[in-house]
Structures are given as structure tokens and as C-alpha cells.
PDB file of C-alpha atoms in Angstrom:
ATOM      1  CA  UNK A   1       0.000   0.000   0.000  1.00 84.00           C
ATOM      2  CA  UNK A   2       1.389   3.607  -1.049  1.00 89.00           C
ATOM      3  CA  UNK A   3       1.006   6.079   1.208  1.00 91.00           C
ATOM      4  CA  UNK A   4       3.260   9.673   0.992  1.00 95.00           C
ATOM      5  CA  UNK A   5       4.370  11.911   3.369  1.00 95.00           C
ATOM      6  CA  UNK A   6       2.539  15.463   4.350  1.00 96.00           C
ATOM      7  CA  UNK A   7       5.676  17.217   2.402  1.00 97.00           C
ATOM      8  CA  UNK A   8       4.995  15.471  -1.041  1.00 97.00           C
ATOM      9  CA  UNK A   9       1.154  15.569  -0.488  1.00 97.00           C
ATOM     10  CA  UNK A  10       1.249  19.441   0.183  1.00 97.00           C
ATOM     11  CA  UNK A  11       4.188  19.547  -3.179  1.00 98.00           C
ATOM     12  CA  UNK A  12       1.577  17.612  -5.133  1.00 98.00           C
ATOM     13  CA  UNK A  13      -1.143  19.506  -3.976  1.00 98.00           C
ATOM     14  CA  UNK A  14       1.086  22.755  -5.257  1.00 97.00           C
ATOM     15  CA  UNK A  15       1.716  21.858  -8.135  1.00 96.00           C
ATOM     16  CA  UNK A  16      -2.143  20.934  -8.781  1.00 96.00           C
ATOM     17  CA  UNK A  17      -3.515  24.118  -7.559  1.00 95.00           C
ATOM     18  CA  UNK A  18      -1.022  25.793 -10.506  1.00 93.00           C
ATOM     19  CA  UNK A  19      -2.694  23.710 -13.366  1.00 91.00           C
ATOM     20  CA  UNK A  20      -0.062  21.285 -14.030  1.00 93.00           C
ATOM     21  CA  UNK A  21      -0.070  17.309 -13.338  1.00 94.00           C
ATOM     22  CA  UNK A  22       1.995  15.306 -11.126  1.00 96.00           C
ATOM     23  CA  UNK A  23       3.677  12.119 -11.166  1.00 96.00           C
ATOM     24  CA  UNK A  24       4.873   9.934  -8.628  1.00 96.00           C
ATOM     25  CA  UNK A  25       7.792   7.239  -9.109  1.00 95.00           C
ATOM     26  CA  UNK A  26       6.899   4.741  -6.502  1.00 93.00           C
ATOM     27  CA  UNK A  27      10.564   3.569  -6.655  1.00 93.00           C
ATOM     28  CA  UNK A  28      12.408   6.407  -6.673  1.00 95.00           C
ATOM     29  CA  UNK A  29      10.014   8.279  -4.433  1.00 95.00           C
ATOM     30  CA  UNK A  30      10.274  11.446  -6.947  1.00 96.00           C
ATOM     31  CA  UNK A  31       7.847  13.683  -8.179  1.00 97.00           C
ATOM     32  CA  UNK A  32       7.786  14.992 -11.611  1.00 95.00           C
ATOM     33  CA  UNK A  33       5.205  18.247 -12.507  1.00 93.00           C
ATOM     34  CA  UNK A  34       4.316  18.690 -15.879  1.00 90.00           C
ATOM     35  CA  UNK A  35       1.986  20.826 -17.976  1.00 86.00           C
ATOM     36  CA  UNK A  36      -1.491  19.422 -18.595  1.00 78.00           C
ATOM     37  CA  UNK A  37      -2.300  19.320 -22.050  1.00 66.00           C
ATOM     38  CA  UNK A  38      -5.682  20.677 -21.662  1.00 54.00           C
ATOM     39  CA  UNK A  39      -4.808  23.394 -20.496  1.00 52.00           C
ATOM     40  CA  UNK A  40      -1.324  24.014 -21.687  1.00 47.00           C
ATOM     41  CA  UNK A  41      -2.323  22.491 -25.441  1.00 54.00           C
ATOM     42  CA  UNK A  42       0.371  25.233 -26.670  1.00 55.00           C
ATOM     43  CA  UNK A  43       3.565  24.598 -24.620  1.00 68.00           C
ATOM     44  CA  UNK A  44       6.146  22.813 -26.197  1.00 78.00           C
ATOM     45  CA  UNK A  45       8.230  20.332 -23.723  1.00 79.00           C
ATOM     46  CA  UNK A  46      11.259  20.349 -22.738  1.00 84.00           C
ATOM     47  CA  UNK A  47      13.303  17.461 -23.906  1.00 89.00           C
ATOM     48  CA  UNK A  48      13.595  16.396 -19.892  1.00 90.00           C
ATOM     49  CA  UNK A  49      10.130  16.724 -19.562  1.00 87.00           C
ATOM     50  CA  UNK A  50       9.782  14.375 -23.040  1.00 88.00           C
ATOM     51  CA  UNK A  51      11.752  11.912 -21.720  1.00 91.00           C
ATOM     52  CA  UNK A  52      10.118  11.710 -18.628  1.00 90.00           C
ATOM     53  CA  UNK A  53       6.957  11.104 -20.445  1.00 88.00           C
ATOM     54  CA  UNK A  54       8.271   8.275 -22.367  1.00 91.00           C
ATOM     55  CA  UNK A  55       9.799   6.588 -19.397  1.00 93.00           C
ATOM     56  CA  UNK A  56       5.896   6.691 -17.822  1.00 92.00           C
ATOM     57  CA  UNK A  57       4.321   5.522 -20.898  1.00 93.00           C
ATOM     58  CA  UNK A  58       7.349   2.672 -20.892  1.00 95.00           C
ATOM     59  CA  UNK A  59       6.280   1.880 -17.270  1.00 93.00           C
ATOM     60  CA  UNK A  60       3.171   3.405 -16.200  1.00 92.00           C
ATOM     61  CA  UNK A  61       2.752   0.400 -13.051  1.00 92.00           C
ATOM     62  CA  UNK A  62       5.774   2.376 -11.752  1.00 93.00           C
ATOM     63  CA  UNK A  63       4.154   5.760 -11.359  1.00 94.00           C
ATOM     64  CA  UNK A  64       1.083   7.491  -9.558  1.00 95.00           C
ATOM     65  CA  UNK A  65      -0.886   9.971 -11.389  1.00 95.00           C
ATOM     66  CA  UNK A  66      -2.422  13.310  -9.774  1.00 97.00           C
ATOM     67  CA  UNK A  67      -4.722  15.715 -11.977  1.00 96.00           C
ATOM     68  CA  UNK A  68      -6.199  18.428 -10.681  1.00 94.00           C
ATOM     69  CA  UNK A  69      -9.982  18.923  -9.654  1.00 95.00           C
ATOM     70  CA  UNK A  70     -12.497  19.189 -12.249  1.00 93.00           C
ATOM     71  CA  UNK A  71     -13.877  23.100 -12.932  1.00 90.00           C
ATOM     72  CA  UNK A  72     -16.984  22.327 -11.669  1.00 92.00           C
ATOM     73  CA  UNK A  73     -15.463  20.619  -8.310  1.00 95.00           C
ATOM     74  CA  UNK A  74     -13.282  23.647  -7.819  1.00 94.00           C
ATOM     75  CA  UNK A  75     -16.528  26.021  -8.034  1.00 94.00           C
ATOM     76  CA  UNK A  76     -18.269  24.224  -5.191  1.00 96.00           C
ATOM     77  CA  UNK A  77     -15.183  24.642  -3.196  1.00 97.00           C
ATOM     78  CA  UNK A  78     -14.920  28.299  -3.996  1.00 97.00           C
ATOM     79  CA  UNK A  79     -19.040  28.522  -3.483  1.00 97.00           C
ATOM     80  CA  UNK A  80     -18.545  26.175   0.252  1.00 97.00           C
ATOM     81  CA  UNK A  81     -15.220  28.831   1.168  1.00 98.00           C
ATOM     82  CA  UNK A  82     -17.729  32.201   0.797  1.00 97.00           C
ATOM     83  CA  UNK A  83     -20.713  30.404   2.215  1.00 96.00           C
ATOM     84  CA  UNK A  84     -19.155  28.735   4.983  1.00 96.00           C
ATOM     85  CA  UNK A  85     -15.830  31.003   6.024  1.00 96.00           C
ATOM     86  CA  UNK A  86     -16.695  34.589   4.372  1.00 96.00           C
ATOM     87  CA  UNK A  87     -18.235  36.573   7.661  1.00 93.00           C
ATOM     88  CA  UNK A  88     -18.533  39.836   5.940  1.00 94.00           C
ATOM     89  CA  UNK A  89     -21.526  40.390   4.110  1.00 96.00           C
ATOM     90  CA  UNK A  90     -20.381  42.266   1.261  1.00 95.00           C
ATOM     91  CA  UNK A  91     -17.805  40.370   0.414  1.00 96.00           C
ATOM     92  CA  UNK A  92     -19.530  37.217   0.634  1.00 96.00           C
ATOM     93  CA  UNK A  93     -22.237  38.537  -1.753  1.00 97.00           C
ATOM     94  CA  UNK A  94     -18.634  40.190  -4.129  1.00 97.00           C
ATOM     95  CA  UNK A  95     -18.032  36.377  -4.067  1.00 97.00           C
ATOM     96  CA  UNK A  96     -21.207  35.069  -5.283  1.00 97.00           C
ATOM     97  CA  UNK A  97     -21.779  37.610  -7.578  1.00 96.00           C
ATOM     98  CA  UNK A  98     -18.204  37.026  -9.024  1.00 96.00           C
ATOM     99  CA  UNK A  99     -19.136  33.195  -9.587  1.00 96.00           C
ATOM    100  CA  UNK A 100     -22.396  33.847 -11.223  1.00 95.00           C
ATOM    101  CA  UNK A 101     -20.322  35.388 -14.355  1.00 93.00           C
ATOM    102  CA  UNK A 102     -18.837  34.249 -17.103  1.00 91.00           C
ATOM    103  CA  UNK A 103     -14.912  32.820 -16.343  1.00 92.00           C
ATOM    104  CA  UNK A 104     -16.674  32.552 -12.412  1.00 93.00           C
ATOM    105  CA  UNK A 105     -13.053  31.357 -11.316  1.00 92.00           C
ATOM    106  CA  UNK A 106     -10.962  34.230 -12.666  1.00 93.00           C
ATOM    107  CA  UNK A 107     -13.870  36.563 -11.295  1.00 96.00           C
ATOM    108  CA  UNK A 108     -13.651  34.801  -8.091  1.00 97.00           C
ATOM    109  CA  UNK A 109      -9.891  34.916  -7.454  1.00 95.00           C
ATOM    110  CA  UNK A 110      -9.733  38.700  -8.407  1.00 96.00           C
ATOM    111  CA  UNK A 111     -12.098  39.250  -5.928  1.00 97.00           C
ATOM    112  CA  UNK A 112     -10.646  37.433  -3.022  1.00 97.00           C
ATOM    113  CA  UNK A 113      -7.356  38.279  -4.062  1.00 95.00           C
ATOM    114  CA  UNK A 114      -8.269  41.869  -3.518  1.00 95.00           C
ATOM    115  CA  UNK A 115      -8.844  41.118   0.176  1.00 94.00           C
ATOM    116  CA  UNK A 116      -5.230  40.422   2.577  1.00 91.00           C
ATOM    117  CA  UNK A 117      -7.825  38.961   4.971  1.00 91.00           C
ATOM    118  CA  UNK A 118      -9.193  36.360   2.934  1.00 96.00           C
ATOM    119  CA  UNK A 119      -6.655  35.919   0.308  1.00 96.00           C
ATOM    120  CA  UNK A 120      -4.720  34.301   3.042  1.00 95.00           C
ATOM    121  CA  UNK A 121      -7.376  32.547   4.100  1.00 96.00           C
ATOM    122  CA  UNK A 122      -8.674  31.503   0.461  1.00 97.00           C
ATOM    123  CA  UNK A 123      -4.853  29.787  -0.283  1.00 96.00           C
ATOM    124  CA  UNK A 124      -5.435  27.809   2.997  1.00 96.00           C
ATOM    125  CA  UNK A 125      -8.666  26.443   2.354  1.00 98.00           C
ATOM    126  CA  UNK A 126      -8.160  25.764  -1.224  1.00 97.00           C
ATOM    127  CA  UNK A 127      -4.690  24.167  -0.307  1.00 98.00           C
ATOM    128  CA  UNK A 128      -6.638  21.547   2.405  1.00 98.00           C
ATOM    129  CA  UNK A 129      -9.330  20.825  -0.009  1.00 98.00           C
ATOM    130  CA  UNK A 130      -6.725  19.743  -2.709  1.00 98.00           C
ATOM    131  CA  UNK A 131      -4.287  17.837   0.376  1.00 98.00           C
ATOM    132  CA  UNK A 132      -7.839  15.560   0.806  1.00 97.00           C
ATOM    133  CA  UNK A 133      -7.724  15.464  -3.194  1.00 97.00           C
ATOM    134  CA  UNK A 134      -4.505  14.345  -3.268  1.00 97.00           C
ATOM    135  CA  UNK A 135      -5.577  11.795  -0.480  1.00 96.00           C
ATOM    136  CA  UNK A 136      -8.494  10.981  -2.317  1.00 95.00           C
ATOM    137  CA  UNK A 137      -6.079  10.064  -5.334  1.00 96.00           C
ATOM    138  CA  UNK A 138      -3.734   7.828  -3.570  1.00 94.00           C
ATOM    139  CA  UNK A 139      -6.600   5.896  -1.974  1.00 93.00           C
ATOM    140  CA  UNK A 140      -8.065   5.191  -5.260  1.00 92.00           C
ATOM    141  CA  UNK A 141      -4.367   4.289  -6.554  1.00 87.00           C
ATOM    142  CA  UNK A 142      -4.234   1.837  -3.257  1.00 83.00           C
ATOM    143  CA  UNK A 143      -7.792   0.067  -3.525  1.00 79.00           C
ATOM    144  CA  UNK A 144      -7.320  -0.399  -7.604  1.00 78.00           C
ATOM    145  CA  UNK A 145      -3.733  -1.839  -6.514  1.00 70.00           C
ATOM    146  CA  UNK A 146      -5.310  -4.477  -3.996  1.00 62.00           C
TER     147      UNK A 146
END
């Protein structure tokens, strides 16, 4: 049974929260962050980063894949965060009306973002939600391993 360590579940979790996938060489205990193509469909890899490809398409039983949260996932967390943490009325309702537009997550983020006081407390929340992601992963990877 895999299990990591909080330092490469919170690195995972990083790297997720920016967008790109993660890898994990169960040997080797390394994790490799790369682009995702959906959302990166333009960026042209780096010969280290094509190589590391090929080695996990050579020996995908070796590795553990993490993708980020689906768009609509990430909206319920960002709809739970400024129903269930935002205290301030106004801001709360900034929130929801910034996720009932078009591109809700940019809208969202530019909001919070404008606020010290819940920026910081925006990048903690979303960082826990994708650390029980992360978790969420691995147990999957466990129970299809069994």
C-alpha cells in the first residue's frame, strides 16, 4: 500500500492548484510536474520533460498519477469557502456575484485576491481541499492496486 508523506502531499497539492499534473515514481520516491495538455495544449516540452513522459508511458505500473480537480469541483469549493468562512456580508455577496459570471473562477480569485484577509485565508482552504484530493487520489491508486 502507497502512502506519501505530508511534504509530497502538500508539493503535489502545489503543483495541482497551478494547473499542471503530477507524477509519482513509486521507486524512486520522486515527483515529476508537468503541464497538462488541456490546459497548456500550446507549450512545447522540454526534452527532460519528453523523456520523462516516455519513461511513464514505458512503465506506467511504476508511477502514480495526480490531476487536478475538475472546474466544476473547484466552483463548489470556492461557493462552500464564501458560504461557509466569508463573515462579511459584502464580500460574501462580491463572491457570489463574481461566480455567477462568465470565467466565475478568474472573477472569483480577483475578488478574493483583492482582500489580505481572505486571500490568506482563500490559499489555505483551497490548499486543504486539494491535500484531501490528493488523499483521495492515492486511496483510489491503493484500492485499484489491492
Amino acid at each position: 500500500m502507497l502512502s506519501l508523506t505530508n511534504p509530497e502531499k502538500q508539493k503535489i497539492a502545489g503543483y495541482l492548484i497551478k494547473g499542471l499534473i503530477c507524477f509519482y515514481e513509486i521507486k524512486t520516491k520522486k515527483i515529476y510536474s508537468l503541464p497538462d495538455d488541456e490546459d497548456h495544449f500550446s507549450y512545447d516540452l522540454t526534452p527532460e520533460e519528453e523523456d520523462i513522459l516516455d519513461e511513464i508511458e514505458d512503465n506506467p505500473d511504476n508511477y502514480v498519477e495526480f490531476v487536478k480537480m475538475e472546474p466544476y469541483h473547484e466552483s463548489l469549493i470556492m461557493e462552500e469557502f464564501a458560504d461557509r468562512q466569508v463573515k462579511e456580508r459584502s464580500m460574501q455577496e462580491d463572491l457570489f456575484n463574481a461566480l455567477a459570471k462568465p470565467k466565475a473562477t478568474s472573477s472569483f480569485r480577483v475578488v478574493v485576491e483583492s482582500s489580505q484577509q481572505y486571500k490568506a485565508k482563500w490559499n489555505e482552504y483551497l490548499l486543504s481541499k486539494y491535500l484531501d484530493w490528493v488523499q483521495e487520489q492515492l486511496d483510489s491508486h491503493n484500492i485499484m492496486e489491492n
